[in-house]
Amino acid sequence: ENYFVSPNDNPGIDAMASTIIHELVETQSDPQGDAWNDSDGNENADKCAWTFGTMYTASNGAVYNMVVGGKQYLIQQNWLNVGDGLCSLSVPWCE
């Protein structure tokens, strides 16, 4: 995989998208800063930080795992605290 090429030819914005979504997920699930953490103190998005699941190669050689509004993005997965738990980009039973 080529992590040095950006799917939208804008490395700064593409990198920020993943980080901003990571922080938004944590803010949404823990707005007061006192909600669920695992035994290591990780919030839900931290458990899957920098994991991306299935990735695809864009025409410019960049990797991505999600398409939104016709644009390709490489977005970190989030922890689903169900069963044994798993890292995912979506809730499987809602697809």
PDB file of N, CA and C in Angstrom:
ATOM      1  N   GLU A   1       0.819  -1.183   0.000  1.00  0.00           N
ATOM      2  CA  GLU A   1       0.000   0.000   0.000  1.00  0.00           C
ATOM      3  C   GLU A   1       0.870   1.256   0.000  1.00  0.00           C
ATOM      4  N   ASN A   2       0.400   2.279  -0.659  1.00  0.00           N
ATOM      5  CA  ASN A   2       1.135   3.540  -0.735  1.00  0.00           C
ATOM      6  C   ASN A   2       0.459   4.565   0.174  1.00  0.00           C
ATOM      7  N   TYR A   3       0.972   4.706   1.399  1.00  0.00           N
ATOM      8  CA  TYR A   3       0.397   5.634   2.368  1.00  0.00           C
ATOM      9  C   TYR A   3       0.870   7.064   2.157  1.00  0.00           C
ATOM     10  N   PHE A   4       1.775   7.275   1.193  1.00  0.00           N
ATOM     11  CA  PHE A   4       2.320   8.608   0.970  1.00  0.00           C
ATOM     12  C   PHE A   4       1.604   9.337  -0.159  1.00  0.00           C
ATOM     13  N   VAL A   5       0.649   8.667  -0.779  1.00  0.00           N
ATOM     14  CA  VAL A   5      -0.174   9.282  -1.810  1.00  0.00           C
ATOM     15  C   VAL A   5      -1.571   9.415  -1.231  1.00  0.00           C
ATOM     16  N   SER A   6      -2.205  10.532  -1.470  1.00  0.00           N
ATOM     17  CA  SER A   6      -3.515  10.820  -0.912  1.00  0.00           C
ATOM     18  C   SER A   6      -4.618  10.476  -1.918  1.00  0.00           C
ATOM     19  N   PRO A   7      -5.705   9.822  -1.470  1.00  0.00           N
ATOM     20  CA  PRO A   7      -6.761   9.439  -2.407  1.00  0.00           C
ATOM     21  C   PRO A   7      -7.371  10.626  -3.160  1.00  0.00           C
ATOM     22  N   ASN A   8      -7.380  11.792  -2.535  1.00  0.00           N
ATOM     23  CA  ASN A   8      -7.963  12.976  -3.166  1.00  0.00           C
ATOM     24  C   ASN A   8      -6.904  13.999  -3.563  1.00  0.00           C
ATOM     25  N   ASP A   9      -5.649  13.551  -3.609  1.00  0.00           N
ATOM     26  CA  ASP A   9      -4.513  14.413  -3.969  1.00  0.00           C
ATOM     27  C   ASP A   9      -4.402  15.644  -3.072  1.00  0.00           C
ATOM     28  N   ASN A  10      -4.800  15.485  -1.812  1.00  0.00           N
ATOM     29  CA  ASN A  10      -4.674  16.539  -0.821  1.00  0.00           C
ATOM     30  C   ASN A  10      -4.285  15.867   0.504  1.00  0.00           C
ATOM     31  N   PRO A  11      -2.992  15.542   0.677  1.00  0.00           N
ATOM     32  CA  PRO A  11      -2.565  14.766   1.846  1.00  0.00           C
ATOM     33  C   PRO A  11      -2.971  15.347   3.195  1.00  0.00           C
ATOM     34  N   GLY A  12      -2.917  16.656   3.343  1.00  0.00           N
ATOM     35  CA  GLY A  12      -3.286  17.273   4.626  1.00  0.00           C
ATOM     36  C   GLY A  12      -4.741  17.047   4.979  1.00  0.00           C
ATOM     37  N   ILE A  13      -5.611  17.332   4.050  1.00  0.00           N
ATOM     38  CA  ILE A  13      -7.051  17.168   4.293  1.00  0.00           C
ATOM     39  C   ILE A  13      -7.403  15.699   4.451  1.00  0.00           C
ATOM     40  N   ASP A  14      -6.867  14.857   3.598  1.00  0.00           N
ATOM     41  CA  ASP A  14      -7.176  13.435   3.698  1.00  0.00           C
ATOM     42  C   ASP A  14      -6.726  12.858   5.041  1.00  0.00           C
ATOM     43  N   ALA A  15      -5.574  13.248   5.529  1.00  0.00           N
ATOM     44  CA  ALA A  15      -5.091  12.765   6.829  1.00  0.00           C
ATOM     45  C   ALA A  15      -5.945  13.317   7.963  1.00  0.00           C
ATOM     46  N   MET A  16      -6.351  14.574   7.851  1.00  0.00           N
ATOM     47  CA  MET A  16      -7.190  15.176   8.891  1.00  0.00           C
ATOM     48  C   MET A  16      -8.546  14.498   8.979  1.00  0.00           C
ATOM     49  N   ALA A  17      -9.099  14.046   7.852  1.00  0.00           N
ATOM     50  CA  ALA A  17     -10.421  13.421   7.861  1.00  0.00           C
ATOM     51  C   ALA A  17     -10.447  12.235   8.821  1.00  0.00           C
ATOM     52  N   SER A  18      -9.444  11.376   8.760  1.00  0.00           N
ATOM     53  CA  SER A  18      -9.408  10.207   9.628  1.00  0.00           C
ATOM     54  C   SER A  18      -9.290  10.604  11.094  1.00  0.00           C
ATOM     55  N   THR A  19      -8.433  11.552  11.392  1.00  0.00           N
ATOM     56  CA  THR A  19      -8.219  11.991  12.776  1.00  0.00           C
ATOM     57  C   THR A  19      -9.445  12.705  13.325  1.00  0.00           C
ATOM     58  N   ILE A  20     -10.057  13.559  12.526  1.00  0.00           N
ATOM     59  CA  ILE A  20     -11.252  14.283  12.979  1.00  0.00           C
ATOM     60  C   ILE A  20     -12.393  13.308  13.249  1.00  0.00           C
ATOM     61  N   ILE A  21     -12.592  12.339  12.375  1.00  0.00           N
ATOM     62  CA  ILE A  21     -13.655  11.354  12.584  1.00  0.00           C
ATOM     63  C   ILE A  21     -13.383  10.548  13.849  1.00  0.00           C
ATOM     64  N   HIS A  22     -12.121  10.169  14.067  1.00  0.00           N
ATOM     65  CA  HIS A  22     -11.736   9.450  15.291  1.00  0.00           C
ATOM     66  C   HIS A  22     -12.165  10.250  16.523  1.00  0.00           C
ATOM     67  N   GLU A  23     -11.844  11.518  16.554  1.00  0.00           N
ATOM     68  CA  GLU A  23     -12.179  12.363  17.712  1.00  0.00           C
ATOM     69  C   GLU A  23     -13.676  12.622  17.815  1.00  0.00           C
ATOM     70  N   LEU A  24     -14.361  12.780  16.692  1.00  0.00           N
ATOM     71  CA  LEU A  24     -15.821  12.977  16.726  1.00  0.00           C
ATOM     72  C   LEU A  24     -16.536  11.754  17.286  1.00  0.00           C
ATOM     73  N   VAL A  25     -16.076  10.559  16.918  1.00  0.00           N
ATOM     74  CA  VAL A  25     -16.671   9.329  17.445  1.00  0.00           C
ATOM     75  C   VAL A  25     -16.525   9.290  18.963  1.00  0.00           C
ATOM     76  N   GLU A  26     -15.346   9.639  19.458  1.00  0.00           N
ATOM     77  CA  GLU A  26     -15.143   9.643  20.909  1.00  0.00           C
ATOM     78  C   GLU A  26     -15.978  10.717  21.593  1.00  0.00           C
ATOM     79  N   THR A  27     -16.089  11.876  20.999  1.00  0.00           N
ATOM     80  CA  THR A  27     -16.891  12.957  21.582  1.00  0.00           C
ATOM     81  C   THR A  27     -18.364  12.590  21.609  1.00  0.00           C
ATOM     82  N   GLN A  28     -18.840  11.967  20.543  1.00  0.00           N
ATOM     83  CA  GLN A  28     -20.247  11.574  20.470  1.00  0.00           C
ATOM     84  C   GLN A  28     -20.561  10.497  21.501  1.00  0.00           C
ATOM     85  N   SER A  29     -19.652   9.555  21.697  1.00  0.00           N
ATOM     86  CA  SER A  29     -19.916   8.454  22.622  1.00  0.00           C
ATOM     87  C   SER A  29     -19.561   8.789  24.069  1.00  0.00           C
ATOM     88  N   ASP A  30     -18.866   9.902  24.281  1.00  0.00           N
ATOM     89  CA  ASP A  30     -18.415  10.265  25.627  1.00  0.00           C
ATOM     90  C   ASP A  30     -18.347  11.790  25.758  1.00  0.00           C
ATOM     91  N   PRO A  31     -19.483  12.484  25.636  1.00  0.00           N
ATOM     92  CA  PRO A  31     -19.460  13.953  25.632  1.00  0.00           C
ATOM     93  C   PRO A  31     -18.972  14.586  26.934  1.00  0.00           C
ATOM     94  N   GLN A  32     -19.101  13.873  28.065  1.00  0.00           N
ATOM     95  CA  GLN A  32     -18.674  14.429  29.352  1.00  0.00           C
ATOM     96  C   GLN A  32     -17.265  13.988  29.753  1.00  0.00           C
ATOM     97  N   GLY A  33     -16.670  13.080  28.978  1.00  0.00           N
ATOM     98  CA  GLY A  33     -15.332  12.607  29.306  1.00  0.00           C
ATOM     99  C   GLY A  33     -15.290  11.629  30.464  1.00  0.00           C
ATOM    100  N   ASP A  34     -16.448  11.033  30.804  1.00  0.00           N
ATOM    101  CA  ASP A  34     -16.477  10.115  31.943  1.00  0.00           C
ATOM    102  C   ASP A  34     -17.209   8.803  31.616  1.00  0.00           C
ATOM    103  N   ALA A  35     -17.261   8.458  30.342  1.00  0.00           N
ATOM    104  CA  ALA A  35     -17.983   7.246  29.932  1.00  0.00           C
ATOM    105  C   ALA A  35     -17.038   6.060  29.817  1.00  0.00           C
ATOM    106  N   TRP A  36     -17.373   5.113  28.970  1.00  0.00           N
ATOM    107  CA  TRP A  36     -16.694   3.834  28.864  1.00  0.00           C
ATOM    108  C   TRP A  36     -15.226   3.962  28.442  1.00  0.00           C
ATOM    109  N   ASN A  37     -14.381   3.231  29.123  1.00  0.00           N
ATOM    110  CA  ASN A  37     -12.978   3.024  28.753  1.00  0.00           C
ATOM    111  C   ASN A  37     -12.675   1.549  28.993  1.00  0.00           C
ATOM    112  N   ASP A  38     -11.731   1.006  28.207  1.00  0.00           N
ATOM    113  CA  ASP A  38     -11.344  -0.380  28.452  1.00  0.00           C
ATOM    114  C   ASP A  38     -10.379  -0.450  29.636  1.00  0.00           C
ATOM    115  N   SER A  39      -9.914  -1.639  29.944  1.00  0.00           N
ATOM    116  CA  SER A  39      -9.046  -1.811  31.119  1.00  0.00           C
ATOM    117  C   SER A  39      -7.705  -1.099  30.982  1.00  0.00           C
ATOM    118  N   ASP A  40      -7.325  -0.723  29.750  1.00  0.00           N
ATOM    119  CA  ASP A  40      -6.091   0.047  29.531  1.00  0.00           C
ATOM    120  C   ASP A  40      -6.342   1.548  29.490  1.00  0.00           C
ATOM    121  N   GLY A  41      -7.607   1.969  29.661  1.00  0.00           N
ATOM    122  CA  GLY A  41      -7.947   3.385  29.639  1.00  0.00           C
ATOM    123  C   GLY A  41      -8.272   3.927  28.264  1.00  0.00           C
ATOM    124  N   ASN A  42      -8.383   3.051  27.265  1.00  0.00           N
ATOM    125  CA  ASN A  42      -8.688   3.493  25.901  1.00  0.00           C
ATOM    126  C   ASN A  42     -10.174   3.770  25.720  1.00  0.00           C
ATOM    127  N   GLU A  43     -10.469   4.875  25.026  1.00  0.00           N
ATOM    128  CA  GLU A  43     -11.845   5.124  24.601  1.00  0.00           C
ATOM    129  C   GLU A  43     -12.125   4.246  23.384  1.00  0.00           C
ATOM    130  N   ASN A  44     -13.388   4.229  22.941  1.00  0.00           N
ATOM    131  CA  ASN A  44     -13.781   3.315  21.863  1.00  0.00           C
ATOM    132  C   ASN A  44     -12.940   3.482  20.598  1.00  0.00           C
ATOM    133  N   ALA A  45     -12.719   4.672  20.113  1.00  0.00           N
ATOM    134  CA  ALA A  45     -11.954   4.846  18.871  1.00  0.00           C
ATOM    135  C   ALA A  45     -10.468   4.526  19.072  1.00  0.00           C
ATOM    136  N   ASP A  46      -9.959   4.700  20.305  1.00  0.00           N
ATOM    137  CA  ASP A  46      -8.549   4.394  20.563  1.00  0.00           C
ATOM    138  C   ASP A  46      -8.240   2.911  20.404  1.00  0.00           C
ATOM    139  N   LYS A  47      -9.221   2.060  20.686  1.00  0.00           N
ATOM    140  CA  LYS A  47      -8.991   0.616  20.584  1.00  0.00           C
ATOM    141  C   LYS A  47      -8.682   0.190  19.151  1.00  0.00           C
ATOM    142  N   CYS A  48      -9.103   0.990  18.185  1.00  0.00           N
ATOM    143  CA  CYS A  48      -8.909   0.634  16.776  1.00  0.00           C
ATOM    144  C   CYS A  48      -8.067   1.675  16.037  1.00  0.00           C
ATOM    145  N   ALA A  49      -7.409   2.545  16.779  1.00  0.00           N
ATOM    146  CA  ALA A  49      -6.630   3.620  16.152  1.00  0.00           C
ATOM    147  C   ALA A  49      -5.632   3.056  15.153  1.00  0.00           C
ATOM    148  N   TRP A  50      -5.595   3.655  14.003  1.00  0.00           N
ATOM    149  CA  TRP A  50      -4.668   3.339  12.921  1.00  0.00           C
ATOM    150  C   TRP A  50      -4.860   1.922  12.366  1.00  0.00           C
ATOM    151  N   THR A  51      -6.069   1.380  12.524  1.00  0.00           N
ATOM    152  CA  THR A  51      -6.440   0.154  11.812  1.00  0.00           C
ATOM    153  C   THR A  51      -7.492   0.548  10.788  1.00  0.00           C
ATOM    154  N   PHE A  52      -7.436  -0.036   9.616  1.00  0.00           N
ATOM    155  CA  PHE A  52      -8.283   0.441   8.520  1.00  0.00           C
ATOM    156  C   PHE A  52      -9.149  -0.627   7.879  1.00  0.00           C
ATOM    157  N   GLY A  53      -8.994  -1.868   8.259  1.00  0.00           N
ATOM    158  CA  GLY A  53      -9.812  -2.919   7.660  1.00  0.00           C
ATOM    159  C   GLY A  53      -9.459  -3.140   6.202  1.00  0.00           C
ATOM    160  N   THR A  54     -10.454  -3.515   5.415  1.00  0.00           N
ATOM    161  CA  THR A  54     -10.244  -3.788   3.996  1.00  0.00           C
ATOM    162  C   THR A  54      -9.920  -2.496   3.259  1.00  0.00           C
ATOM    163  N   MET A  55      -8.834  -2.509   2.515  1.00  0.00           N
ATOM    164  CA  MET A  55      -8.427  -1.323   1.762  1.00  0.00           C
ATOM    165  C   MET A  55      -8.407  -1.627   0.272  1.00  0.00           C
ATOM    166  N   TYR A  56      -8.593  -0.575  -0.495  1.00  0.00           N
ATOM    167  CA  TYR A  56      -8.612  -0.663  -1.954  1.00  0.00           C
ATOM    168  C   TYR A  56      -7.579   0.324  -2.497  1.00  0.00           C
ATOM    169  N   THR A  57      -7.192   0.158  -3.743  1.00  0.00           N
ATOM    170  CA  THR A  57      -6.217   1.053  -4.354  1.00  0.00           C
ATOM    171  C   THR A  57      -6.922   1.983  -5.328  1.00  0.00           C
ATOM    172  N   ALA A  58      -6.723   3.287  -5.121  1.00  0.00           N
ATOM    173  CA  ALA A  58      -7.291   4.308  -6.005  1.00  0.00           C
ATOM    174  C   ALA A  58      -6.492   4.377  -7.296  1.00  0.00           C
ATOM    175  N   SER A  59      -7.026   5.062  -8.281  1.00  0.00           N
ATOM    176  CA  SER A  59      -6.356   5.162  -9.585  1.00  0.00           C
ATOM    177  C   SER A  59      -4.994   5.841  -9.500  1.00  0.00           C
ATOM    178  N   ASN A  60      -4.778   6.682  -8.462  1.00  0.00           N
ATOM    179  CA  ASN A  60      -3.483   7.351  -8.313  1.00  0.00           C
ATOM    180  C   ASN A  60      -2.508   6.563  -7.438  1.00  0.00           C
ATOM    181  N   GLY A  61      -2.895   5.340  -7.032  1.00  0.00           N
ATOM    182  CA  GLY A  61      -2.028   4.499  -6.215  1.00  0.00           C
ATOM    183  C   GLY A  61      -2.253   4.632  -4.721  1.00  0.00           C
ATOM    184  N   ALA A  62      -3.068   5.589  -4.286  1.00  0.00           N
ATOM    185  CA  ALA A  62      -3.370   5.766  -2.864  1.00  0.00           C
ATOM    186  C   ALA A  62      -4.279   4.636  -2.392  1.00  0.00           C
ATOM    187  N   VAL A  63      -4.304   4.404  -1.092  1.00  0.00           N
ATOM    188  CA  VAL A  63      -5.222   3.416  -0.529  1.00  0.00           C
ATOM    189  C   VAL A  63      -6.394   4.129   0.125  1.00  0.00           C
ATOM    190  N   TYR A  64      -7.545   3.473   0.087  1.00  0.00           N
ATOM    191  CA  TYR A  64      -8.752   4.006   0.716  1.00  0.00           C
ATOM    192  C   TYR A  64      -9.604   2.841   1.191  1.00  0.00           C
ATOM    193  N   ASN A  65     -10.546   3.137   2.079  1.00  0.00           N
ATOM    194  CA  ASN A  65     -11.444   2.096   2.565  1.00  0.00           C
ATOM    195  C   ASN A  65     -12.899   2.545   2.625  1.00  0.00           C
ATOM    196  N   MET A  66     -13.161   3.760   2.163  1.00  0.00           N
ATOM    197  CA  MET A  66     -14.507   4.298   2.252  1.00  0.00           C
ATOM    198  C   MET A  66     -14.724   5.298   1.122  1.00  0.00           C
ATOM    199  N   VAL A  67     -15.937   5.314   0.586  1.00  0.00           N
ATOM    200  CA  VAL A  67     -16.316   6.305  -0.422  1.00  0.00           C
ATOM    201  C   VAL A  67     -17.502   7.084   0.131  1.00  0.00           C
ATOM    202  N   VAL A  68     -17.359   8.409   0.191  1.00  0.00           N
ATOM    203  CA  VAL A  68     -18.422   9.292   0.675  1.00  0.00           C
ATOM    204  C   VAL A  68     -18.576  10.418  -0.327  1.00  0.00           C
ATOM    205  N   GLY A  69     -19.776  10.602  -0.843  1.00  0.00           N
ATOM    206  CA  GLY A  69     -20.008  11.671  -1.806  1.00  0.00           C
ATOM    207  C   GLY A  69     -19.131  11.551  -3.039  1.00  0.00           C
ATOM    208  N   GLY A  70     -18.820  10.332  -3.437  1.00  0.00           N
ATOM    209  CA  GLY A  70     -17.991  10.111  -4.612  1.00  0.00           C
ATOM    210  C   GLY A  70     -16.500  10.283  -4.376  1.00  0.00           C
ATOM    211  N   LYS A  71     -16.093  10.620  -3.155  1.00  0.00           N
ATOM    212  CA  LYS A  71     -14.676  10.789  -2.814  1.00  0.00           C
ATOM    213  C   LYS A  71     -14.199   9.602  -1.988  1.00  0.00           C
ATOM    214  N   GLN A  72     -12.949   9.222  -2.194  1.00  0.00           N
ATOM    215  CA  GLN A  72     -12.358   8.089  -1.494  1.00  0.00           C
ATOM    216  C   GLN A  72     -11.571   8.591  -0.281  1.00  0.00           C
ATOM    217  N   TYR A  73     -11.717   7.883   0.845  1.00  0.00           N
ATOM    218  CA  TYR A  73     -11.034   8.252   2.079  1.00  0.00           C
ATOM    219  C   TYR A  73     -10.456   7.017   2.757  1.00  0.00           C
ATOM    220  N   LEU A  74      -9.383   7.212   3.516  1.00  0.00           N
ATOM    221  CA  LEU A  74      -8.812   6.179   4.361  1.00  0.00           C
ATOM    222  C   LEU A  74      -9.127   6.575   5.803  1.00  0.00           C
ATOM    223  N   ILE A  75     -10.111   5.902   6.394  1.00  0.00           N
ATOM    224  CA  ILE A  75     -10.645   6.268   7.705  1.00  0.00           C
ATOM    225  C   ILE A  75     -10.393   5.138   8.693  1.00  0.00           C
ATOM    226  N   GLN A  76      -9.974   5.502   9.907  1.00  0.00           N
ATOM    227  CA  GLN A  76      -9.740   4.518  10.961  1.00  0.00           C
ATOM    228  C   GLN A  76     -11.045   3.829  11.353  1.00  0.00           C
ATOM    229  N   GLN A  77     -10.912   2.565  11.733  1.00  0.00           N
ATOM    230  CA  GLN A  77     -12.068   1.835  12.228  1.00  0.00           C
ATOM    231  C   GLN A  77     -12.426   2.288  13.647  1.00  0.00           C
ATOM    232  N   ASN A  78     -13.597   1.869  14.112  1.00  0.00           N
ATOM    233  CA  ASN A  78     -14.068   2.177  15.455  1.00  0.00           C
ATOM    234  C   ASN A  78     -14.420   0.875  16.172  1.00  0.00           C
ATOM    235  N   TRP A  79     -14.314   0.887  17.490  1.00  0.00           N
ATOM    236  CA  TRP A  79     -14.616  -0.289  18.299  1.00  0.00           C
ATOM    237  C   TRP A  79     -16.118  -0.449  18.439  1.00  0.00           C
ATOM    238  N   LEU A  80     -16.604  -1.651  18.165  1.00  0.00           N
ATOM    239  CA  LEU A  80     -17.993  -2.006  18.439  1.00  0.00           C
ATOM    240  C   LEU A  80     -17.982  -2.895  19.669  1.00  0.00           C
ATOM    241  N   ASN A  81     -18.551  -2.427  20.734  1.00  0.00           N
ATOM    242  CA  ASN A  81     -18.512  -3.131  22.013  1.00  0.00           C
ATOM    243  C   ASN A  81     -19.702  -4.087  22.119  1.00  0.00           C
ATOM    244  N   VAL A  82     -19.729  -5.063  21.222  1.00  0.00           N
ATOM    245  CA  VAL A  82     -20.772  -6.091  21.215  1.00  0.00           C
ATOM    246  C   VAL A  82     -20.100  -7.460  21.186  1.00  0.00           C
ATOM    247  N   GLY A  83     -20.710  -8.443  21.825  1.00  0.00           N
ATOM    248  CA  GLY A  83     -20.101  -9.772  21.872  1.00  0.00           C
ATOM    249  C   GLY A  83     -18.684  -9.684  22.408  1.00  0.00           C
ATOM    250  N   ASP A  84     -17.742 -10.223  21.661  1.00  0.00           N
ATOM    251  CA  ASP A  84     -16.328 -10.132  22.037  1.00  0.00           C
ATOM    252  C   ASP A  84     -15.705  -8.814  21.609  1.00  0.00           C
ATOM    253  N   GLY A  85     -16.478  -7.969  20.893  1.00  0.00           N
ATOM    254  CA  GLY A  85     -15.978  -6.701  20.390  1.00  0.00           C
ATOM    255  C   GLY A  85     -15.205  -6.876  19.103  1.00  0.00           C
ATOM    256  N   LEU A  86     -15.181  -5.810  18.298  1.00  0.00           N
ATOM    257  CA  LEU A  86     -14.436  -5.840  17.046  1.00  0.00           C
ATOM    258  C   LEU A  86     -14.227  -4.428  16.525  1.00  0.00           C
ATOM    259  N   CYS A  87     -13.219  -4.279  15.685  1.00  0.00           N
ATOM    260  CA  CYS A  87     -12.976  -3.023  14.987  1.00  0.00           C
ATOM    261  C   CYS A  87     -13.727  -3.076  13.658  1.00  0.00           C
ATOM    262  N   SER A  88     -14.418  -1.991  13.321  1.00  0.00           N
ATOM    263  CA  SER A  88     -15.233  -1.981  12.110  1.00  0.00           C
ATOM    264  C   SER A  88     -15.436  -0.550  11.639  1.00  0.00           C
ATOM    265  N   LEU A  89     -15.777  -0.408  10.358  1.00  0.00           N
ATOM    266  CA  LEU A  89     -16.161   0.899   9.815  1.00  0.00           C
ATOM    267  C   LEU A  89     -17.665   1.098   9.853  1.00  0.00           C
ATOM    268  N   SER A  90     -18.393   0.024  10.114  1.00  0.00           N
ATOM    269  CA  SER A  90     -19.857   0.120  10.122  1.00  0.00           C
ATOM    270  C   SER A  90     -20.414  -0.893  11.118  1.00  0.00           C
ATOM    271  N   VAL A  91     -21.676  -0.735  11.417  1.00  0.00           N
ATOM    272  CA  VAL A  91     -22.366  -1.695  12.258  1.00  0.00           C
ATOM    273  C   VAL A  91     -22.930  -2.763  11.330  1.00  0.00           C
ATOM    274  N   PRO A  92     -22.390  -3.992  11.383  1.00  0.00           N
ATOM    275  CA  PRO A  92     -22.745  -5.002  10.390  1.00  0.00           C
ATOM    276  C   PRO A  92     -24.240  -5.237  10.209  1.00  0.00           C
ATOM    277  N   TRP A  93     -25.008  -5.182  11.275  1.00  0.00           N
ATOM    278  CA  TRP A  93     -26.443  -5.477  11.165  1.00  0.00           C
ATOM    279  C   TRP A  93     -27.239  -4.285  10.660  1.00  0.00           C
ATOM    280  N   CYS A  94     -26.584  -3.151  10.374  1.00  0.00           N
ATOM    281  CA  CYS A  94     -27.266  -1.973   9.836  1.00  0.00           C
ATOM    282  C   CYS A  94     -26.945  -1.728   8.357  1.00  0.00           C
ATOM    283  N   GLU A  95     -26.174  -2.608   7.757  1.00  0.00           N
ATOM    284  CA  GLU A  95     -25.780  -2.402   6.358  1.00  0.00           C
ATOM    285  C   GLU A  95     -26.876  -2.825   5.423  1.00  0.00           C
TER     286      GLU A  95
END
